Amino acid sequence: HTPEFAFERDPGNVGRAVRDLGITYPVALDPDFATWDAFGTRYWPTTYLIDRDGHVRDLHIGEGDEAGTERIVRRLLAVPADAPPSAGRAVPPPPPRSGMTPETWLGTARDPLPGRVRLLGDWRRGAQGVQAGRGAAIDLRFHARSVNLVLDGNGARRVIGVHLNDTPASDRTRVAVREARLYRLVTLPRARDGRLRVTLPPGTRAFAFTFG
């Protein structure tokens, strides 16, 4: 993978997040996607609960349902270590629900950009993402209630513009980006078709769209 776009390789970003969240337990990194590929992961985020014997006891795709995950953790802590792995609910990844637009990566390491995404202006493409140049914008057609984008200010505070259906999005028209993380761009009352235009100042890096 191209190092300049693999923000997972930068322990500084992870270290800052760990400190900000007050996390005291070990945090593992997977910069070469060895674990990702070994599990056949297709969606991000995906949460695995693994017992002391290395058995996958639960799998959850997408954001949310933290309470459900916590219930399963509490239950598994009371399950003997020699219990069969079937006690969990690990299942194959389901297809996107209700016609929702699937996760969309922008880097060259994934499949070519689908027809629903267009890069406008000048861009530099890396394995994991793209870096904006002059006049950079992303045109996206989607079906979802919410749209998120993994962004990185690349060492500076950069402000991106968000326009929904050629009109500034009502809940957030400008998003300040600094550290590499997931940013919410649009939240709608319900899932529907939409067209999003995101304008990015030079130097901003974008990695993947996710939808909710």
Short mmCIF file of C-alpha atoms in Angstrom, two decimals:
data_model
loop_
_atom_site.label_atom_id
_atom_site.label_comp_id
_atom_site.label_asym_id
_atom_site.label_seq_id
_atom_site.Cartn_x
_atom_site.Cartn_y
_atom_site.Cartn_z
CA HIS A 1 0.00 0.00 0.00
CA THR A 2 1.18 3.52 -0.75
CA PRO A 3 2.51 4.96 2.56
CA GLU A 4 1.51 8.56 1.87
CA PHE A 5 -2.17 7.61 1.90
CA ALA A 6 -2.16 4.90 4.56
CA PHE A 7 -3.04 7.00 7.61
CA GLU A 8 -3.40 3.74 9.57
CA ARG A 9 0.41 3.58 9.46
CA ASP A 10 0.76 6.79 11.45
CA PRO A 11 0.83 5.85 15.15
CA GLY A 12 0.54 9.52 16.03
CA ASN A 13 -3.08 9.69 14.85
CA VAL A 14 -3.96 6.54 16.79
CA GLY A 15 -2.04 7.72 19.84
CA ARG A 16 -3.93 11.02 19.94
CA ALA A 17 -7.28 9.23 19.65
CA VAL A 18 -6.35 6.78 22.40
CA ARG A 19 -5.38 9.63 24.73
CA ASP A 20 -8.48 11.69 23.88
CA LEU A 21 -10.77 8.72 24.61
CA GLY A 22 -8.94 7.77 27.80
CA ILE A 23 -8.26 4.22 26.58
CA THR A 24 -5.81 2.32 28.81
CA TYR A 25 -5.93 -1.17 27.23
CA PRO A 26 -3.68 -2.23 24.29
CA VAL A 27 -4.80 -1.10 20.82
CA ALA A 28 -3.71 -3.26 17.88
CA LEU A 29 -2.97 -1.83 14.44
CA ASP A 30 -3.34 -3.55 11.06
CA PRO A 31 -1.56 -1.20 8.61
CA ASP A 32 -0.94 -3.92 5.98
CA PHE A 33 -4.53 -5.26 6.17
CA ALA A 34 -3.26 -8.74 7.09
CA THR A 35 -5.99 -9.28 9.71
CA TRP A 36 -8.61 -7.59 7.51
CA ASP A 37 -7.82 -9.99 4.65
CA ALA A 38 -7.52 -13.05 6.89
CA PHE A 39 -11.09 -12.54 8.12
CA GLY A 40 -12.38 -11.79 4.63
CA THR A 41 -13.70 -8.43 5.84
CA ARG A 42 -15.79 -6.56 3.27
CA TYR A 43 -17.36 -3.73 5.27
CA TRP A 44 -16.01 -0.97 7.52
CA PRO A 45 -16.52 -0.77 10.39
CA THR A 46 -16.85 -4.47 11.30
CA THR A 47 -16.68 -5.55 14.94
CA TYR A 48 -15.54 -9.05 15.92
CA LEU A 49 -15.78 -10.50 19.41
CA ILE A 50 -13.13 -13.22 19.82
CA ASP A 51 -12.81 -15.49 22.85
CA ARG A 52 -9.61 -16.59 24.58
CA ASP A 53 -9.33 -19.61 22.27
CA GLY A 54 -9.49 -17.48 19.14
CA HIS A 55 -13.07 -18.36 18.21
CA VAL A 56 -15.21 -15.61 16.66
CA ARG A 57 -18.23 -15.42 18.95
CA ASP A 58 -19.94 -12.40 17.44
CA LEU A 59 -19.77 -10.24 14.32
CA HIS A 60 -21.43 -6.87 13.82
CA ILE A 61 -21.29 -4.88 10.59
CA GLY A 62 -21.66 -1.11 10.53
CA GLU A 63 -21.99 1.50 13.24
CA GLY A 64 -24.40 1.46 16.15
CA ASP A 65 -25.89 -1.31 18.35
CA GLU A 66 -23.25 -0.72 21.03
CA ALA A 67 -25.75 -1.84 23.66
CA GLY A 68 -26.29 -5.13 21.84
CA THR A 69 -22.55 -5.72 21.60
CA GLU A 70 -22.13 -4.98 25.30
CA ARG A 71 -24.88 -7.49 26.17
CA ILE A 72 -23.04 -10.18 24.22
CA VAL A 73 -19.72 -9.28 25.89
CA ARG A 74 -21.36 -9.59 29.32
CA ARG A 75 -22.90 -12.93 28.36
CA LEU A 76 -19.66 -14.31 26.95
CA LEU A 77 -17.71 -13.33 30.04
CA ALA A 78 -19.92 -15.80 31.91
CA VAL A 79 -19.53 -18.55 29.28
CA PRO A 80 -16.91 -21.24 30.06
CA ALA A 81 -13.81 -21.07 27.86
CA ASP A 82 -14.54 -24.56 26.44
CA ALA A 83 -18.07 -23.65 25.25
CA PRO A 84 -18.62 -24.31 21.51
CA PRO A 85 -18.14 -21.34 19.18
CA SER A 86 -21.78 -21.66 18.11
CA ALA A 87 -22.72 -19.82 21.30
CA GLY A 88 -22.00 -16.62 19.40
CA ARG A 89 -23.90 -15.25 16.41
CA ALA A 90 -21.14 -14.89 13.82
CA VAL A 91 -22.73 -14.86 10.36
CA PRO A 92 -21.59 -14.01 6.84
CA PRO A 93 -21.76 -10.30 5.97
CA PRO A 94 -25.29 -9.41 4.82
CA PRO A 95 -25.97 -7.45 1.66
CA PRO A 96 -26.63 -3.71 2.00
CA ARG A 97 -30.11 -3.30 3.49
CA SER A 98 -33.04 -1.72 1.72
CA GLY A 99 -31.05 -0.70 -1.34
CA MET A 100 -28.64 1.37 0.75
CA THR A 101 -25.50 2.47 -1.06
CA PRO A 102 -22.60 0.21 0.02
CA GLU A 103 -19.33 1.45 1.47
CA THR A 104 -17.29 3.12 -1.26
CA TRP A 105 -13.47 3.34 -1.16
CA LEU A 106 -11.61 5.95 -3.20
CA GLY A 107 -8.11 4.44 -3.39
CA THR A 108 -6.62 2.29 -6.13
CA ALA A 109 -6.25 -0.77 -3.86
CA ARG A 110 -10.01 -1.35 -4.10
CA ASP A 111 -12.24 -1.92 -7.08
CA PRO A 112 -12.39 0.91 -9.65
CA LEU A 113 -14.64 3.79 -8.62
CA PRO A 114 -18.27 2.92 -9.33
CA GLY A 115 -20.41 5.06 -11.59
CA ARG A 116 -22.04 6.72 -8.59
CA VAL A 117 -18.77 8.54 -7.73
CA ARG A 118 -16.90 11.10 -9.84
CA LEU A 119 -13.68 12.91 -8.94
CA LEU A 120 -13.65 16.46 -10.34
CA GLY A 121 -10.63 18.74 -10.62
CA ASP A 122 -7.05 17.70 -9.80
CA TRP A 123 -6.41 14.63 -7.64
CA ARG A 124 -3.55 12.40 -6.63
CA ARG A 125 -4.68 8.80 -6.11
CA GLY A 126 -2.97 6.43 -3.68
CA ALA A 127 -3.67 2.86 -2.66
CA GLN A 128 -5.95 3.78 0.25
CA GLY A 129 -7.34 7.15 -0.77
CA VAL A 130 -7.04 10.35 -2.77
CA GLN A 131 -5.42 13.73 -2.11
CA ALA A 132 -7.10 16.89 -3.35
CA GLY A 133 -5.41 19.31 -5.71
CA ARG A 134 -6.74 22.48 -7.36
CA GLY A 135 -10.50 22.61 -7.87
CA ALA A 136 -11.01 19.21 -6.26
CA ALA A 137 -14.55 18.00 -5.65
CA ILE A 138 -16.36 14.68 -5.30
CA ASP A 139 -19.75 14.11 -6.93
CA LEU A 140 -21.68 11.27 -5.26
CA ARG A 141 -25.07 9.71 -5.94
CA PHE A 142 -26.42 7.70 -3.02
CA HIS A 143 -29.40 6.10 -1.33
CA ALA A 144 -29.16 6.40 2.47
CA ARG A 145 -30.24 8.39 5.50
CA SER A 146 -26.73 9.50 6.44
CA VAL A 147 -23.46 9.93 4.54
CA ASN A 148 -20.03 9.83 6.19
CA LEU A 149 -16.54 10.26 4.76
CA VAL A 150 -13.15 9.31 6.22
CA LEU A 151 -11.01 12.46 5.84
CA ASP A 152 -7.59 13.71 6.93
CA GLY A 153 -6.44 17.32 7.07
CA ASN A 154 -2.89 16.14 6.33
CA GLY A 155 -1.33 18.15 9.14
CA ALA A 156 -3.50 21.28 8.87
CA ARG A 157 -7.04 22.44 9.56
CA ARG A 158 -8.98 22.38 6.28
CA VAL A 159 -12.63 23.22 5.70
CA ILE A 160 -14.64 21.26 3.15
CA GLY A 161 -17.96 22.29 1.63
CA VAL A 162 -20.99 19.99 1.49
CA HIS A 163 -23.85 20.52 -0.97
CA LEU A 164 -26.90 18.24 -1.13
CA ASN A 165 -28.89 18.16 -4.38
CA ASP A 166 -27.09 21.34 -5.53
CA THR A 167 -28.17 23.16 -2.34
CA PRO A 168 -26.06 23.52 0.84
CA ALA A 169 -26.97 20.68 3.20
CA SER A 170 -29.33 21.99 5.85
CA ASP A 171 -27.58 20.43 8.83
CA ARG A 172 -23.95 21.06 7.93
CA THR A 173 -22.63 23.06 4.97
CA ARG A 174 -18.99 23.28 6.08
CA VAL A 175 -16.95 20.66 7.91
CA ALA A 176 -13.60 21.44 9.58
CA VAL A 177 -11.14 18.59 9.07
CA ARG A 178 -7.84 18.09 10.85
CA GLU A 179 -7.12 14.57 12.13
CA ALA A 180 -7.82 11.39 10.16
CA ARG A 181 -11.25 10.06 11.21
CA LEU A 182 -14.84 9.54 10.07
CA TYR A 183 -16.80 12.78 9.51
CA ARG A 184 -20.60 12.98 9.23
CA LEU A 185 -21.53 14.98 6.12
CA VAL A 186 -25.31 14.66 5.89
CA THR A 187 -28.17 13.36 8.04
CA LEU A 188 -31.63 13.09 6.48
CA PRO A 189 -35.03 12.37 8.08
CA ARG A 190 -35.20 9.05 6.20
CA ALA A 191 -33.28 7.03 3.65
CA ARG A 192 -33.73 8.37 0.11
CA ASP A 193 -31.93 9.06 -3.13
CA GLY A 194 -29.64 12.06 -3.14
CA ARG A 195 -26.72 13.70 -4.87
CA LEU A 196 -23.85 15.08 -2.83
CA ARG A 197 -21.07 17.42 -3.93
CA VAL A 198 -18.09 17.71 -1.59
CA THR A 199 -15.48 20.40 -2.30
CA LEU A 200 -12.05 19.89 -0.73
CA PRO A 201 -9.15 22.37 -0.43
CA PRO A 202 -5.76 21.25 -1.75
CA GLY A 203 -3.95 18.83 0.55
CA THR A 204 -7.09 17.25 2.04
CA ARG A 205 -7.11 13.46 1.89
CA ALA A 206 -10.27 11.35 1.47
CA PHE A 207 -10.47 7.59 1.93
CA ALA A 208 -13.94 6.03 2.03
CA PHE A 209 -17.66 6.85 2.13
CA THR A 210 -19.91 4.95 4.53
CA PHE A 211 -23.69 5.14 4.74
CA GLY A 212 -26.30 4.68 7.43
#
